[in-house]
Amino acid sequence: MNDDVRNIVLGVVATAISGGSGWFTRTYLWRRALRRKQAFFGLPAGSDCLFVVNRQMGGTESSLHRNDAFALLEISALIKDCGATVQIVTHEARQGFGERAEFCVGGPASNSRTVAHLQSMLPGVRVDVSPEPGPDRGAIAVGGETYRWEPGMVEYVLLARLTTDQGARPVFLLSGQTANSNQAAARYLARHQEKLARAYRRASFCLLLKVVNSDAYGPDVTELVADVTAAARTPAAAAA
């Protein structure tokens, strides 16, 4: 074998080794990221989860606002990526939590299951559910601060990951002042899932988000106001 042939053979071998190593590394990193995502969402491959839909405020019991439907689509993509399946149920469903991961969308004015989750796991949160117009309608109170809804300009939403026991599957709560803010929380969760998983791993958290100038930007411009986990999980009477 002359030098030219030997150099060609060695080049082919080196290319094959390099390509195989790169493929192995990419596959390993992809699988590690997938396992991290599955652990964060409580969605191992082949598992089942619940998506609890609310009713449209002011609508019939069976009506669903289109922005809440869009939130369902945003979250369904995450569920599919994890290799899990979803069961859609109404907010009147009576069942426990922890056996299956759950995504609960809508504020307490339109979702009775949100009411139960706030009472059980976020007792430091108060939401004004009065149907009468007024400056405090829909306002979220937590940690001694009140966050008021300014129609078309400022909307607030709570995005929470809640667990009660080690090994229990999480409840993801998206409790907004409007359907637009519910969708904004779903989009924020999808966009920042890796950052949230690194920061909180499998722990509970509750974030307050602000949707800016919704009349112009819809659910696209969302800011993190604060991590209100400690205040939200402390009963209001104790906090006072």
PDB file of C-alpha atoms in Angstrom:
ATOM      1  CA  MET A   1       0.000   0.000   0.000  1.00  0.00           C
ATOM      2  CA  ASN A   2       1.578   3.249  -1.076  1.00  0.00           C
ATOM      3  CA  ASP A   3       1.458   6.440   0.945  1.00  0.00           C
ATOM      4  CA  ASP A   4      -1.416   7.989  -1.023  1.00  0.00           C
ATOM      5  CA  VAL A   5      -3.723   5.011  -0.542  1.00  0.00           C
ATOM      6  CA  ARG A   6      -2.784   4.750   3.125  1.00  0.00           C
ATOM      7  CA  ASN A   7      -3.571   8.447   3.670  1.00  0.00           C
ATOM      8  CA  ILE A   8      -6.967   8.048   1.974  1.00  0.00           C
ATOM      9  CA  VAL A   9      -7.841   5.022   4.118  1.00  0.00           C
ATOM     10  CA  LEU A  10      -6.758   6.771   7.310  1.00  0.00           C
ATOM     11  CA  GLY A  11      -8.801   9.844   6.319  1.00  0.00           C
ATOM     12  CA  VAL A  12     -11.923   7.739   5.750  1.00  0.00           C
ATOM     13  CA  VAL A  13     -11.455   5.958   9.088  1.00  0.00           C
ATOM     14  CA  ALA A  14     -10.910   9.240  10.925  1.00  0.00           C
ATOM     15  CA  THR A  15     -14.031  10.727   9.328  1.00  0.00           C
ATOM     16  CA  ALA A  16     -16.104   7.702  10.307  1.00  0.00           C
ATOM     17  CA  ILE A  17     -14.872   7.806  13.900  1.00  0.00           C
ATOM     18  CA  SER A  18     -15.485  11.550  14.140  1.00  0.00           C
ATOM     19  CA  GLY A  19     -18.977  11.243  12.659  1.00  0.00           C
ATOM     20  CA  GLY A  20     -19.877   8.340  14.942  1.00  0.00           C
ATOM     21  CA  SER A  21     -18.603  10.174  18.001  1.00  0.00           C
ATOM     22  CA  GLY A  22     -20.581  13.285  17.055  1.00  0.00           C
ATOM     23  CA  TRP A  23     -23.756  11.249  16.534  1.00  0.00           C
ATOM     24  CA  PHE A  24     -23.294   9.502  19.877  1.00  0.00           C
ATOM     25  CA  THR A  25     -22.747  12.811  21.678  1.00  0.00           C
ATOM     26  CA  ARG A  26     -25.788  14.437  20.086  1.00  0.00           C
ATOM     27  CA  THR A  27     -27.945  11.421  20.895  1.00  0.00           C
ATOM     28  CA  TYR A  28     -26.736  11.362  24.499  1.00  0.00           C
ATOM     29  CA  LEU A  29     -27.421  15.071  24.978  1.00  0.00           C
ATOM     30  CA  TRP A  30     -30.856  14.779  23.352  1.00  0.00           C
ATOM     31  CA  ARG A  31     -31.818  11.868  25.598  1.00  0.00           C
ATOM     32  CA  ARG A  32     -30.549  13.655  28.701  1.00  0.00           C
ATOM     33  CA  ALA A  33     -32.579  16.756  27.809  1.00  0.00           C
ATOM     34  CA  LEU A  34     -35.647  14.594  27.192  1.00  0.00           C
ATOM     35  CA  ARG A  35     -35.286  12.852  30.555  1.00  0.00           C
ATOM     36  CA  ARG A  36     -34.956  16.226  32.261  1.00  0.00           C
ATOM     37  CA  LYS A  37     -38.094  17.478  30.505  1.00  0.00           C
ATOM     38  CA  GLN A  38     -40.041  14.335  31.386  1.00  0.00           C
ATOM     39  CA  ALA A  39     -39.001  14.602  35.040  1.00  0.00           C
ATOM     40  CA  PHE A  40     -39.917  18.293  35.229  1.00  0.00           C
ATOM     41  CA  PHE A  41     -43.371  17.778  33.745  1.00  0.00           C
ATOM     42  CA  GLY A  42     -43.960  14.433  35.454  1.00  0.00           C
ATOM     43  CA  LEU A  43     -44.509  12.826  32.055  1.00  0.00           C
ATOM     44  CA  PRO A  44     -42.489   9.643  31.521  1.00  0.00           C
ATOM     45  CA  ALA A  45     -42.906   8.036  28.104  1.00  0.00           C
ATOM     46  CA  GLY A  46     -46.242   6.268  27.762  1.00  0.00           C
ATOM     47  CA  SER A  47     -47.819   8.040  30.735  1.00  0.00           C
ATOM     48  CA  ASP A  48     -51.176   9.789  30.795  1.00  0.00           C
ATOM     49  CA  CYS A  49     -51.961  13.298  32.048  1.00  0.00           C
ATOM     50  CA  LEU A  50     -54.965  15.524  32.583  1.00  0.00           C
ATOM     51  CA  PHE A  51     -55.733  18.818  30.902  1.00  0.00           C
ATOM     52  CA  VAL A  52     -58.450  20.620  32.847  1.00  0.00           C
ATOM     53  CA  VAL A  53     -60.291  23.153  30.688  1.00  0.00           C
ATOM     54  CA  ASN A  54     -62.258  26.053  32.073  1.00  0.00           C
ATOM     55  CA  ARG A  55     -65.380  27.687  30.734  1.00  0.00           C
ATOM     56  CA  GLN A  56     -65.443  31.009  28.948  1.00  0.00           C
ATOM     57  CA  MET A  57     -66.230  33.776  31.419  1.00  0.00           C
ATOM     58  CA  GLY A  58     -69.743  34.983  30.707  1.00  0.00           C
ATOM     59  CA  GLY A  59     -70.368  32.039  28.381  1.00  0.00           C
ATOM     60  CA  THR A  60     -72.157  28.727  28.788  1.00  0.00           C
ATOM     61  CA  GLU A  61     -70.714  25.870  30.826  1.00  0.00           C
ATOM     62  CA  SER A  62     -69.501  24.155  27.657  1.00  0.00           C
ATOM     63  CA  SER A  63     -67.993  27.210  25.930  1.00  0.00           C
ATOM     64  CA  LEU A  64     -64.217  27.627  25.669  1.00  0.00           C
ATOM     65  CA  HIS A  65     -62.454  30.848  24.736  1.00  0.00           C
ATOM     66  CA  ARG A  66     -60.224  30.519  21.681  1.00  0.00           C
ATOM     67  CA  ASN A  67     -57.153  31.717  23.618  1.00  0.00           C
ATOM     68  CA  ASP A  68     -57.700  28.898  26.116  1.00  0.00           C
ATOM     69  CA  ALA A  69     -57.906  26.511  23.154  1.00  0.00           C
ATOM     70  CA  PHE A  70     -54.584  27.924  21.944  1.00  0.00           C
ATOM     71  CA  ALA A  71     -53.138  27.320  25.421  1.00  0.00           C
ATOM     72  CA  LEU A  72     -54.226  23.692  25.067  1.00  0.00           C
ATOM     73  CA  LEU A  73     -52.323  23.464  21.780  1.00  0.00           C
ATOM     74  CA  GLU A  74     -49.184  24.989  23.321  1.00  0.00           C
ATOM     75  CA  ILE A  75     -49.212  22.473  26.163  1.00  0.00           C
ATOM     76  CA  SER A  76     -50.177  19.533  23.943  1.00  0.00           C
ATOM     77  CA  ALA A  77     -46.922  20.008  22.035  1.00  0.00           C
ATOM     78  CA  LEU A  78     -44.962  19.654  25.300  1.00  0.00           C
ATOM     79  CA  ILE A  79     -46.903  16.519  26.216  1.00  0.00           C
ATOM     80  CA  LYS A  80     -46.252  14.993  22.798  1.00  0.00           C
ATOM     81  CA  ASP A  81     -42.519  15.730  23.051  1.00  0.00           C
ATOM     82  CA  CYS A  82     -42.425  13.724  26.292  1.00  0.00           C
ATOM     83  CA  GLY A  83     -44.120  10.747  24.642  1.00  0.00           C
ATOM     84  CA  ALA A  84     -47.198  11.017  26.877  1.00  0.00           C
ATOM     85  CA  THR A  85     -50.912  11.183  26.147  1.00  0.00           C
ATOM     86  CA  VAL A  86     -53.508  13.660  27.376  1.00  0.00           C
ATOM     87  CA  GLN A  87     -57.036  13.307  28.662  1.00  0.00           C
ATOM     88  CA  ILE A  88     -59.122  16.483  28.460  1.00  0.00           C
ATOM     89  CA  VAL A  89     -61.655  16.978  31.267  1.00  0.00           C
ATOM     90  CA  THR A  90     -63.900  19.844  32.329  1.00  0.00           C
ATOM     91  CA  HIS A  91     -63.195  21.968  35.365  1.00  0.00           C
ATOM     92  CA  GLU A  92     -66.007  20.190  37.228  1.00  0.00           C
ATOM     93  CA  ALA A  93     -64.072  16.896  37.274  1.00  0.00           C
ATOM     94  CA  ARG A  94     -63.943  15.390  40.755  1.00  0.00           C
ATOM     95  CA  GLN A  95     -60.728  13.480  41.257  1.00  0.00           C
ATOM     96  CA  GLY A  96     -57.554  13.738  43.249  1.00  0.00           C
ATOM     97  CA  PHE A  97     -54.113  14.780  42.120  1.00  0.00           C
ATOM     98  CA  GLY A  98     -50.624  13.337  42.246  1.00  0.00           C
ATOM     99  CA  GLU A  99     -51.194  10.077  40.384  1.00  0.00           C
ATOM    100  CA  ARG A 100     -51.071  11.807  36.987  1.00  0.00           C
ATOM    101  CA  ALA A 101     -49.551  15.078  35.878  1.00  0.00           C
ATOM    102  CA  GLU A 102     -52.151  17.796  35.441  1.00  0.00           C
ATOM    103  CA  PHE A 103     -52.381  21.063  33.540  1.00  0.00           C
ATOM    104  CA  CYS A 104     -55.155  23.258  34.936  1.00  0.00           C
ATOM    105  CA  VAL A 105     -55.969  26.393  32.913  1.00  0.00           C
ATOM    106  CA  GLY A 106     -58.072  29.371  33.960  1.00  0.00           C
ATOM    107  CA  GLY A 107     -58.632  31.620  36.949  1.00  0.00           C
ATOM    108  CA  PRO A 108     -61.021  30.836  39.803  1.00  0.00           C
ATOM    109  CA  ALA A 109     -63.850  32.798  38.165  1.00  0.00           C
ATOM    110  CA  SER A 110     -63.991  30.291  35.298  1.00  0.00           C
ATOM    111  CA  ASN A 111     -62.434  27.122  36.711  1.00  0.00           C
ATOM    112  CA  SER A 112     -63.704  25.502  39.903  1.00  0.00           C
ATOM    113  CA  ARG A 113     -60.697  23.175  40.045  1.00  0.00           C
ATOM    114  CA  THR A 114     -58.416  26.212  40.181  1.00  0.00           C
ATOM    115  CA  VAL A 115     -60.366  27.289  43.261  1.00  0.00           C
ATOM    116  CA  ALA A 116     -59.602  23.944  44.902  1.00  0.00           C
ATOM    117  CA  HIS A 117     -55.895  24.068  44.003  1.00  0.00           C
ATOM    118  CA  LEU A 118     -55.544  27.619  45.341  1.00  0.00           C
ATOM    119  CA  GLN A 119     -57.237  26.681  48.603  1.00  0.00           C
ATOM    120  CA  SER A 120     -55.205  23.493  49.054  1.00  0.00           C
ATOM    121  CA  MET A 121     -51.758  24.427  47.811  1.00  0.00           C
ATOM    122  CA  LEU A 122     -51.583  28.235  47.422  1.00  0.00           C
ATOM    123  CA  PRO A 123     -53.532  29.535  50.430  1.00  0.00           C
ATOM    124  CA  GLY A 124     -51.682  32.855  50.390  1.00  0.00           C
ATOM    125  CA  VAL A 125     -53.262  33.871  47.074  1.00  0.00           C
ATOM    126  CA  ARG A 126     -56.514  35.828  46.904  1.00  0.00           C
ATOM    127  CA  VAL A 127     -58.336  36.574  43.654  1.00  0.00           C
ATOM    128  CA  ASP A 128     -61.293  38.967  43.388  1.00  0.00           C
ATOM    129  CA  VAL A 129     -63.956  37.002  41.521  1.00  0.00           C
ATOM    130  CA  SER A 130     -66.690  39.607  41.812  1.00  0.00           C
ATOM    131  CA  PRO A 131     -68.797  39.769  38.628  1.00  0.00           C
ATOM    132  CA  GLU A 132     -69.450  43.470  39.170  1.00  0.00           C
ATOM    133  CA  PRO A 133     -67.255  45.985  37.293  1.00  0.00           C
ATOM    134  CA  GLY A 134     -64.699  47.768  39.428  1.00  0.00           C
ATOM    135  CA  PRO A 135     -60.977  48.455  39.790  1.00  0.00           C
ATOM    136  CA  ASP A 136     -60.394  45.279  41.835  1.00  0.00           C
ATOM    137  CA  ARG A 137     -62.289  42.894  39.586  1.00  0.00           C
ATOM    138  CA  GLY A 138     -59.968  39.969  38.825  1.00  0.00           C
ATOM    139  CA  ALA A 139     -57.184  41.422  40.997  1.00  0.00           C
ATOM    140  CA  ILE A 140     -54.594  38.975  42.348  1.00  0.00           C
ATOM    141  CA  ALA A 141     -53.404  39.615  45.903  1.00  0.00           C
ATOM    142  CA  VAL A 142     -50.279  37.846  47.175  1.00  0.00           C
ATOM    143  CA  GLY A 143     -47.399  38.777  49.456  1.00  0.00           C
ATOM    144  CA  GLY A 144     -49.062  41.995  50.588  1.00  0.00           C
ATOM    145  CA  GLU A 145     -49.353  43.328  47.021  1.00  0.00           C
ATOM    146  CA  THR A 146     -52.415  43.616  44.793  1.00  0.00           C
ATOM    147  CA  TYR A 147     -52.038  43.207  41.036  1.00  0.00           C
ATOM    148  CA  ARG A 148     -54.937  44.763  39.145  1.00  0.00           C
ATOM    149  CA  TRP A 149     -56.109  44.019  35.647  1.00  0.00           C
ATOM    150  CA  GLU A 150     -56.053  46.971  33.254  1.00  0.00           C
ATOM    151  CA  PRO A 151     -58.073  45.787  30.224  1.00  0.00           C
ATOM    152  CA  GLY A 152     -56.050  45.870  27.039  1.00  0.00           C
ATOM    153  CA  MET A 153     -52.925  47.122  28.813  1.00  0.00           C
ATOM    154  CA  VAL A 154     -51.837  44.959  31.744  1.00  0.00           C
ATOM    155  CA  GLU A 155     -52.886  41.433  32.628  1.00  0.00           C
ATOM    156  CA  TYR A 156     -51.460  39.186  35.343  1.00  0.00           C
ATOM    157  CA  VAL A 157     -51.275  35.405  35.547  1.00  0.00           C
ATOM    158  CA  LEU A 158     -49.948  32.891  38.046  1.00  0.00           C
ATOM    159  CA  LEU A 159     -47.832  30.062  36.654  1.00  0.00           C
ATOM    160  CA  ALA A 160     -47.247  27.371  39.263  1.00  0.00           C
ATOM    161  CA  ARG A 161     -45.801  23.884  39.513  1.00  0.00           C
ATOM    162  CA  LEU A 162     -47.297  22.202  42.573  1.00  0.00           C
ATOM    163  CA  THR A 163     -46.565  18.902  44.294  1.00  0.00           C
ATOM    164  CA  THR A 164     -47.490  17.582  47.728  1.00  0.00           C
ATOM    165  CA  ASP A 165     -45.373  14.449  48.208  1.00  0.00           C
ATOM    166  CA  GLN A 166     -42.096  13.041  46.983  1.00  0.00           C
ATOM    167  CA  GLY A 167     -42.766  11.069  43.841  1.00  0.00           C
ATOM    168  CA  ALA A 168     -46.177  12.636  43.235  1.00  0.00           C
ATOM    169  CA  ARG A 169     -46.876  13.913  39.741  1.00  0.00           C
ATOM    170  CA  PRO A 170     -47.102  17.730  39.536  1.00  0.00           C
ATOM    171  CA  VAL A 171     -50.026  20.027  38.895  1.00  0.00           C
ATOM    172  CA  PHE A 172     -49.225  22.917  36.554  1.00  0.00           C
ATOM    173  CA  LEU A 173     -51.602  25.785  37.288  1.00  0.00           C
ATOM    174  CA  LEU A 174     -52.088  28.615  34.796  1.00  0.00           C
ATOM    175  CA  SER A 175     -54.435  31.013  36.553  1.00  0.00           C
ATOM    176  CA  GLY A 176     -54.831  34.265  34.661  1.00  0.00           C
ATOM    177  CA  GLN A 177     -57.101  37.278  34.741  1.00  0.00           C
ATOM    178  CA  THR A 178     -58.067  36.672  31.093  1.00  0.00           C
ATOM    179  CA  ALA A 179     -57.936  33.908  28.486  1.00  0.00           C
ATOM    180  CA  ASN A 180     -55.158  35.853  26.777  1.00  0.00           C
ATOM    181  CA  SER A 181     -53.041  35.735  29.948  1.00  0.00           C
ATOM    182  CA  ASN A 182     -53.717  31.987  30.264  1.00  0.00           C
ATOM    183  CA  GLN A 183     -52.264  31.500  26.802  1.00  0.00           C
ATOM    184  CA  ALA A 184     -49.349  33.779  27.671  1.00  0.00           C
ATOM    185  CA  ALA A 185     -48.522  31.551  30.661  1.00  0.00           C
ATOM    186  CA  ALA A 186     -48.649  28.431  28.462  1.00  0.00           C
ATOM    187  CA  ARG A 187     -46.316  30.082  25.973  1.00  0.00           C
ATOM    188  CA  TYR A 188     -43.962  31.214  28.749  1.00  0.00           C
ATOM    189  CA  LEU A 189     -43.853  27.667  30.116  1.00  0.00           C
ATOM    190  CA  ALA A 190     -43.050  26.267  26.667  1.00  0.00           C
ATOM    191  CA  ARG A 191     -40.326  28.827  25.970  1.00  0.00           C
ATOM    192  CA  HIS A 192     -38.651  28.721  29.394  1.00  0.00           C
ATOM    193  CA  GLN A 193     -39.109  25.069  30.382  1.00  0.00           C
ATOM    194  CA  GLU A 194     -35.369  24.302  30.349  1.00  0.00           C
ATOM    195  CA  LYS A 195     -34.529  27.331  32.492  1.00  0.00           C
ATOM    196  CA  LEU A 196     -37.334  26.512  34.938  1.00  0.00           C
ATOM    197  CA  ALA A 197     -36.244  22.861  35.131  1.00  0.00           C
ATOM    198  CA  ARG A 198     -32.667  23.907  35.965  1.00  0.00           C
ATOM    199  CA  ALA A 199     -33.811  26.429  38.560  1.00  0.00           C
ATOM    200  CA  TYR A 200     -36.462  24.386  40.372  1.00  0.00           C
ATOM    201  CA  ARG A 201     -35.828  20.770  39.312  1.00  0.00           C
ATOM    202  CA  ARG A 202     -38.786  18.884  40.820  1.00  0.00           C
ATOM    203  CA  ALA A 203     -39.686  21.451  43.483  1.00  0.00           C
ATOM    204  CA  SER A 204     -42.875  23.476  43.654  1.00  0.00           C
ATOM    205  CA  PHE A 205     -42.876  27.093  42.522  1.00  0.00           C
ATOM    206  CA  CYS A 206     -45.309  29.916  41.856  1.00  0.00           C
ATOM    207  CA  LEU A 207     -44.429  32.753  39.483  1.00  0.00           C
ATOM    208  CA  LEU A 208     -46.344  35.948  38.839  1.00  0.00           C
ATOM    209  CA  LEU A 209     -46.217  37.024  35.191  1.00  0.00           C
ATOM    210  CA  LYS A 210     -47.345  40.266  33.559  1.00  0.00           C
ATOM    211  CA  VAL A 211     -48.695  40.440  30.008  1.00  0.00           C
ATOM    212  CA  VAL A 212     -47.881  43.839  28.516  1.00  0.00           C
ATOM    213  CA  ASN A 213     -50.129  45.804  26.114  1.00  0.00           C
ATOM    214  CA  SER A 214     -52.274  42.818  25.218  1.00  0.00           C
ATOM    215  CA  ASP A 215     -54.423  44.810  22.797  1.00  0.00           C
ATOM    216  CA  ALA A 216     -51.377  45.303  20.588  1.00  0.00           C
ATOM    217  CA  TYR A 217     -49.230  42.248  21.322  1.00  0.00           C
ATOM    218  CA  GLY A 218     -51.676  39.561  22.451  1.00  0.00           C
ATOM    219  CA  PRO A 219     -49.921  36.897  24.572  1.00  0.00           C
ATOM    220  CA  ASP A 220     -46.465  37.470  23.074  1.00  0.00           C
ATOM    221  CA  VAL A 221     -44.933  40.040  25.446  1.00  0.00           C
ATOM    222  CA  THR A 222     -44.771  38.550  28.923  1.00  0.00           C
ATOM    223  CA  GLU A 223     -42.555  39.600  31.823  1.00  0.00           C
ATOM    224  CA  LEU A 224     -41.656  37.836  35.043  1.00  0.00           C
ATOM    225  CA  VAL A 225     -42.788  40.036  37.934  1.00  0.00           C
ATOM    226  CA  ALA A 226     -41.682  37.911  40.864  1.00  0.00           C
ATOM    227  CA  ASP A 227     -41.253  34.454  42.317  1.00  0.00           C
ATOM    228  CA  VAL A 228     -44.044  34.483  44.918  1.00  0.00           C
ATOM    229  CA  THR A 229     -43.705  30.861  46.022  1.00  0.00           C
ATOM    230  CA  ALA A 230     -43.116  31.524  49.719  1.00  0.00           C
ATOM    231  CA  ALA A 231     -45.926  34.077  50.049  1.00  0.00           C
ATOM    232  CA  ALA A 232     -48.365  32.022  47.980  1.00  0.00           C
ATOM    233  CA  ARG A 233     -47.818  28.888  50.064  1.00  0.00           C
ATOM    234  CA  THR A 234     -48.215  30.737  53.402  1.00  0.00           C
ATOM    235  CA  PRO A 235     -51.852  31.040  54.559  1.00  0.00           C
ATOM    236  CA  ALA A 236     -52.981  34.653  54.332  1.00  0.00           C
ATOM    237  CA  ALA A 237     -53.879  34.851  58.026  1.00  0.00           C
ATOM    238  CA  ALA A 238     -50.393  33.669  59.023  1.00  0.00           C
ATOM    239  CA  ALA A 239     -48.746  36.094  56.609  1.00  0.00           C
ATOM    240  CA  ALA A 240     -50.741  38.977  58.075  1.00  0.00           C
TER     241      ALA A 240
END
